[in-house]
CSV table of C-alpha atoms in Angstrom, one decimal:
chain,number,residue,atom,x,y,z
A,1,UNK,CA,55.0,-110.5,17.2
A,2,UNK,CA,53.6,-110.4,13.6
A,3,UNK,CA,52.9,-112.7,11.5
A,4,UNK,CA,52.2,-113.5,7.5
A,5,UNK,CA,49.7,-115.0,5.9
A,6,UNK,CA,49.2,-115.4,1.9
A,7,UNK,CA,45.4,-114.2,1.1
A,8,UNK,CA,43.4,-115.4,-1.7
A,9,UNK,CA,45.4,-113.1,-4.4
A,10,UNK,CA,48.9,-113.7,-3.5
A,11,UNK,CA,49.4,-110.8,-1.5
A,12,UNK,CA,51.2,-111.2,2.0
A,13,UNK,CA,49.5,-109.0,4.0
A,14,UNK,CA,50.9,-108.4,8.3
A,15,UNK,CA,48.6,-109.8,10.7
A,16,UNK,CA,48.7,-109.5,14.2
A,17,UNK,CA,49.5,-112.4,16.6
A,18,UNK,CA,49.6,-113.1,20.0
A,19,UNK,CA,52.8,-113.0,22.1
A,20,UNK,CA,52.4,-116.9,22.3
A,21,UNK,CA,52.4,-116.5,18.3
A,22,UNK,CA,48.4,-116.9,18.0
A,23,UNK,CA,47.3,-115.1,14.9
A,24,UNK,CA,44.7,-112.6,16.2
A,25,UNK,CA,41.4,-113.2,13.9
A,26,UNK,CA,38.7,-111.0,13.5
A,27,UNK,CA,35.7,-112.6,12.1
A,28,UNK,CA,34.9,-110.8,8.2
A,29,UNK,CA,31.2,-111.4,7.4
A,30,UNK,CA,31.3,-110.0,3.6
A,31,UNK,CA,31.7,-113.6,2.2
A,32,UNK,CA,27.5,-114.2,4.2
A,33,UNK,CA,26.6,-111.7,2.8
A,34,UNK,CA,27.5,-111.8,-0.7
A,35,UNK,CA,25.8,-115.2,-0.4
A,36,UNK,CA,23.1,-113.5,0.6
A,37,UNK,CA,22.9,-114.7,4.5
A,38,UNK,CA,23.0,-111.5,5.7
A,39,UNK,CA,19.9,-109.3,6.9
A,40,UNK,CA,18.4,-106.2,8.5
A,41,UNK,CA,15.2,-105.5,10.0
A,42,UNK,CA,14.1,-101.8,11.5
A,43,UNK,CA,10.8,-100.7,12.6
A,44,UNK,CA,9.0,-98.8,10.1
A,45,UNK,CA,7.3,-96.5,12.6
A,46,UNK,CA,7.6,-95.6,16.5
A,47,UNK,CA,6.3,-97.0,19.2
A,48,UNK,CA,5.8,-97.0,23.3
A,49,UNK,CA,8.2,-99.3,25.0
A,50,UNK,CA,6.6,-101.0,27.8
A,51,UNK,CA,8.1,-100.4,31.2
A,52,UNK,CA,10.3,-103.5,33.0
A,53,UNK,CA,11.3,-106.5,31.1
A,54,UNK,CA,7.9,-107.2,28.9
A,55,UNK,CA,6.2,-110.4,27.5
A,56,UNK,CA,4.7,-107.9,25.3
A,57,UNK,CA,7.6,-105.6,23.8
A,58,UNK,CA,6.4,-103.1,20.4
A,59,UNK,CA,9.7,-102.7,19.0
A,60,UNK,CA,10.9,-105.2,16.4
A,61,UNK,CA,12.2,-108.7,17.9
A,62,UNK,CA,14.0,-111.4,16.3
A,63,UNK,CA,12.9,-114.9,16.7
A,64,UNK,CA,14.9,-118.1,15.7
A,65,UNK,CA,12.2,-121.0,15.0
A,66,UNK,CA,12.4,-124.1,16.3
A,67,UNK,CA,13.0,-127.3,14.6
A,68,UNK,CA,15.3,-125.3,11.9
A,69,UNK,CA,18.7,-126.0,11.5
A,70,UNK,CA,20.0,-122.3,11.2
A,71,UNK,CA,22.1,-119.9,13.7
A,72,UNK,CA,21.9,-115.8,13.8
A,73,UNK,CA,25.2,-114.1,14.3
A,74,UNK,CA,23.9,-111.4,15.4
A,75,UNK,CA,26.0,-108.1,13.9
A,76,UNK,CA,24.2,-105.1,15.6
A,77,UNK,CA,21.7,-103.9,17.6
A,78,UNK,CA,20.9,-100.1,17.7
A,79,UNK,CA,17.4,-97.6,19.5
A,80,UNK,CA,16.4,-94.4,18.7
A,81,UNK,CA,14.1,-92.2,20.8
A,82,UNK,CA,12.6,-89.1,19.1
A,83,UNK,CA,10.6,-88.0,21.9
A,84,UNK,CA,11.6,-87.8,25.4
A,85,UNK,CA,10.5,-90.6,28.0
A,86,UNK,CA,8.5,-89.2,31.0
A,87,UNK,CA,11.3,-91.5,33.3
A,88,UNK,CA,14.9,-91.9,33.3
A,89,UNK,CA,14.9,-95.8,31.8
A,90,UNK,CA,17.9,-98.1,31.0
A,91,UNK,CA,17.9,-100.1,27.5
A,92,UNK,CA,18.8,-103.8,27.2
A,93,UNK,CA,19.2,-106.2,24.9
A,94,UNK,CA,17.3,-109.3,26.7
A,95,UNK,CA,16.8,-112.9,25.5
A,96,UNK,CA,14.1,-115.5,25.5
A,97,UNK,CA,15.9,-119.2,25.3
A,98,UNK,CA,14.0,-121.6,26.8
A,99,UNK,CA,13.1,-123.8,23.6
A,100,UNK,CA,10.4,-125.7,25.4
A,101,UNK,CA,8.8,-122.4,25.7
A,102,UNK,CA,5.9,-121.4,22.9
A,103,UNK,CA,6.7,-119.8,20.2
A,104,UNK,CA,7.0,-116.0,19.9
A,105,UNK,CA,4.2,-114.4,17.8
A,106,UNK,CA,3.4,-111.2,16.6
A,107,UNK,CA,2.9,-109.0,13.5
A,108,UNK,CA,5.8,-109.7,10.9
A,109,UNK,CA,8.4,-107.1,10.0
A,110,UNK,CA,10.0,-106.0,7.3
A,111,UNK,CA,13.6,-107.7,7.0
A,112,UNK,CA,16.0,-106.9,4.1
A,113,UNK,CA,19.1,-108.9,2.6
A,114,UNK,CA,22.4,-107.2,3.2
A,115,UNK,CA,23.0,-107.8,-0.9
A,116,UNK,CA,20.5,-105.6,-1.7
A,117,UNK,CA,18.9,-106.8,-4.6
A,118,UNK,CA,19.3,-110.6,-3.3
A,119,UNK,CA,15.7,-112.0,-2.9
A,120,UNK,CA,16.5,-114.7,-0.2
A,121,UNK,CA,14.4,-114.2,3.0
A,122,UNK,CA,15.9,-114.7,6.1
A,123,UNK,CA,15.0,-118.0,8.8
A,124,UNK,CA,14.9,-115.8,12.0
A,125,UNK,CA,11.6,-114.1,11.6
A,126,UNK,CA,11.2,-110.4,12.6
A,127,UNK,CA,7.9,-109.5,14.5
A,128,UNK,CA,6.4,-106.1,16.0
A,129,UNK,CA,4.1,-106.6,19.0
A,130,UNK,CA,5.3,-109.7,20.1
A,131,UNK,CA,4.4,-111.8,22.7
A,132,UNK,CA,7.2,-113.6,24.8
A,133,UNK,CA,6.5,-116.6,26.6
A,134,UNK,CA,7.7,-115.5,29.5
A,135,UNK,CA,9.7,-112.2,30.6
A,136,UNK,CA,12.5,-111.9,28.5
A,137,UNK,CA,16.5,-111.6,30.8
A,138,UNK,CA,18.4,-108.4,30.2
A,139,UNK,CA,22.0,-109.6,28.8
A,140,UNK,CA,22.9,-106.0,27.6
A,141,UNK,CA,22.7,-102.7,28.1
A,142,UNK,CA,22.4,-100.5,25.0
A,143,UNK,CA,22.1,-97.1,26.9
A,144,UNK,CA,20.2,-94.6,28.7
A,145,UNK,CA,17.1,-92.7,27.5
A,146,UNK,CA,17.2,-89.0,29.4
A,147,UNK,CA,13.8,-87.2,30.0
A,148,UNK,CA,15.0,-83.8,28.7
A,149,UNK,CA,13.6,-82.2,25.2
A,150,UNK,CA,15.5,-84.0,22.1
A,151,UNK,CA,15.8,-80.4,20.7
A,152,UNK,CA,18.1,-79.3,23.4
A,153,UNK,CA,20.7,-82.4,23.3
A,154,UNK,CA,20.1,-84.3,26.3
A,155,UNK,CA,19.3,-87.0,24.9
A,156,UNK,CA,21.8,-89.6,22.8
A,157,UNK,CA,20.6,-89.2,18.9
A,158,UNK,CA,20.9,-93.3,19.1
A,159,UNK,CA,21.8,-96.1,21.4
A,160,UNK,CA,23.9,-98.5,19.2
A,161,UNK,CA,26.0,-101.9,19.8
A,162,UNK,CA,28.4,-103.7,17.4
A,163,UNK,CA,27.9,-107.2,17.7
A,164,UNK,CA,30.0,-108.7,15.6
A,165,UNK,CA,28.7,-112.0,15.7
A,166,UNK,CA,28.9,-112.1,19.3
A,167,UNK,CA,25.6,-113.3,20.1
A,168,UNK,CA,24.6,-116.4,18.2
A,169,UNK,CA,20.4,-116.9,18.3
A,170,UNK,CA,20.2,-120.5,18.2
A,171,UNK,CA,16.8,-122.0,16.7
A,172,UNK,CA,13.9,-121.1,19.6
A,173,UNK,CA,15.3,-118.3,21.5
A,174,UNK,CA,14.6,-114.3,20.6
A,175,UNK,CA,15.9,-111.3,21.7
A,176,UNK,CA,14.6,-107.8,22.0
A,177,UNK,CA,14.6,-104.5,23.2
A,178,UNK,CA,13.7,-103.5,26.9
A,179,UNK,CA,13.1,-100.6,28.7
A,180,UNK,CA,12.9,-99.9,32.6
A,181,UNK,CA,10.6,-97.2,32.4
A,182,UNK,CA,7.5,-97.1,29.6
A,183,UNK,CA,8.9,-94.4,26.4
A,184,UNK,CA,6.9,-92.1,25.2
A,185,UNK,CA,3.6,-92.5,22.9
A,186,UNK,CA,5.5,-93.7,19.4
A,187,UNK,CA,8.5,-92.3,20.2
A,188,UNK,CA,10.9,-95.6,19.7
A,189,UNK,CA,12.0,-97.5,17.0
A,190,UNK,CA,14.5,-100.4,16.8
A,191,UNK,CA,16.8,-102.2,14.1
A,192,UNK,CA,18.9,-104.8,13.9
A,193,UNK,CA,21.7,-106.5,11.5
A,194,UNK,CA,22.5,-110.4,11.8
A,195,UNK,CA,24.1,-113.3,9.5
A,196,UNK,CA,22.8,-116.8,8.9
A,197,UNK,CA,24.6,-120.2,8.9
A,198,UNK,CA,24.3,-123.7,8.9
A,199,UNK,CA,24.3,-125.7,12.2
């Protein structure tokens, strides 16, 4: 079944609906970020992921403070490895969300807004060797990292995830990247995308 809808310029454009007739909607994030709510963070320079599910993770994590009254649609999450870990190891995406937990700390990243040029600063803060209050739980996997030389293609160039908005950090909870086995000696680095709104 399709169905039309009038958008903001008069057009009727087809949009695709369920058999019941439900419109199918696909969440558009342009209008955050031309409002400037919309940011990216990568780390500026590699480092040695820790082996098992770390308090003490070097790639860049994202931390919602408490006490704020701001959610993180999270858009996407992505790895690189540009040297060859001495173990087979797993990726994931884990999360920290007990808010009675302290704080994440660590050094601050380097966050950017999606409107480049837009000087607002983002809520979540972006930290490099963080510590976790406790040991963070895997909700994703992002990939594999292979121990075979990069040069020879054995490897995946990236480990990457489109979000979309489907994990929300509410204020207290983080998430970052872990590995099952330790990477090599700066050999990692991680980015990620994300939108803020209002509670």
């Amino acid at each position: 079944m399709l169905l039309q809808v009038q958008n903001r310029q008069g057009g009727m454009p087809v949009v695709q609906g369920t058999r019941e007739g439900f419109p199918i909607v696909q969440e558009n994030y342009l209008e955050a970020i031309r409002n400037g709510n919309g940011f990216a963070v990568s780390d500026q320079a590699g480092g040695a992921m820790p082996a098992g599910l770390s308090t003490a993770p070097i790639n860049v994590v994202l931390f919602n403070p408490k006490g704020n009254s701001k959610g993180a649609a999270i858009l996407s999450a992505g790895l690189v490895s540009a040297v060859a870990p001495a173990a087979i190891a797993f990726i994931w995406v884990a999360v920290n969300n007990n808010v009675a937990a302290a704080a994440v700390t660590g050094t601050a990243g380097v966050p950017r807004n999606l409107a480049v040029g837009n000087g607002n600063a983002p809520t979540v803060l972006t930290l490099t060797t963080a510590t976790l209050p406790a040991a963070p739980v895997a909700i994703d996997v992002l990939g594999t990292l292979l121990t075979g030389a990069i040069t020879v293609q054995t490897q995946q160039a990236a480990l990457y995830k489109w979000y979309g908005g489907s994990i929300v950090l509410l204020p207290g909870s983080a998430l970052s990247f872990q590995a099952s086995a330790a990477s090599a000696a700066a050999g990692v680095q991680g980015s990620w995308m994300w939108v803020e709104y209002d509670l």
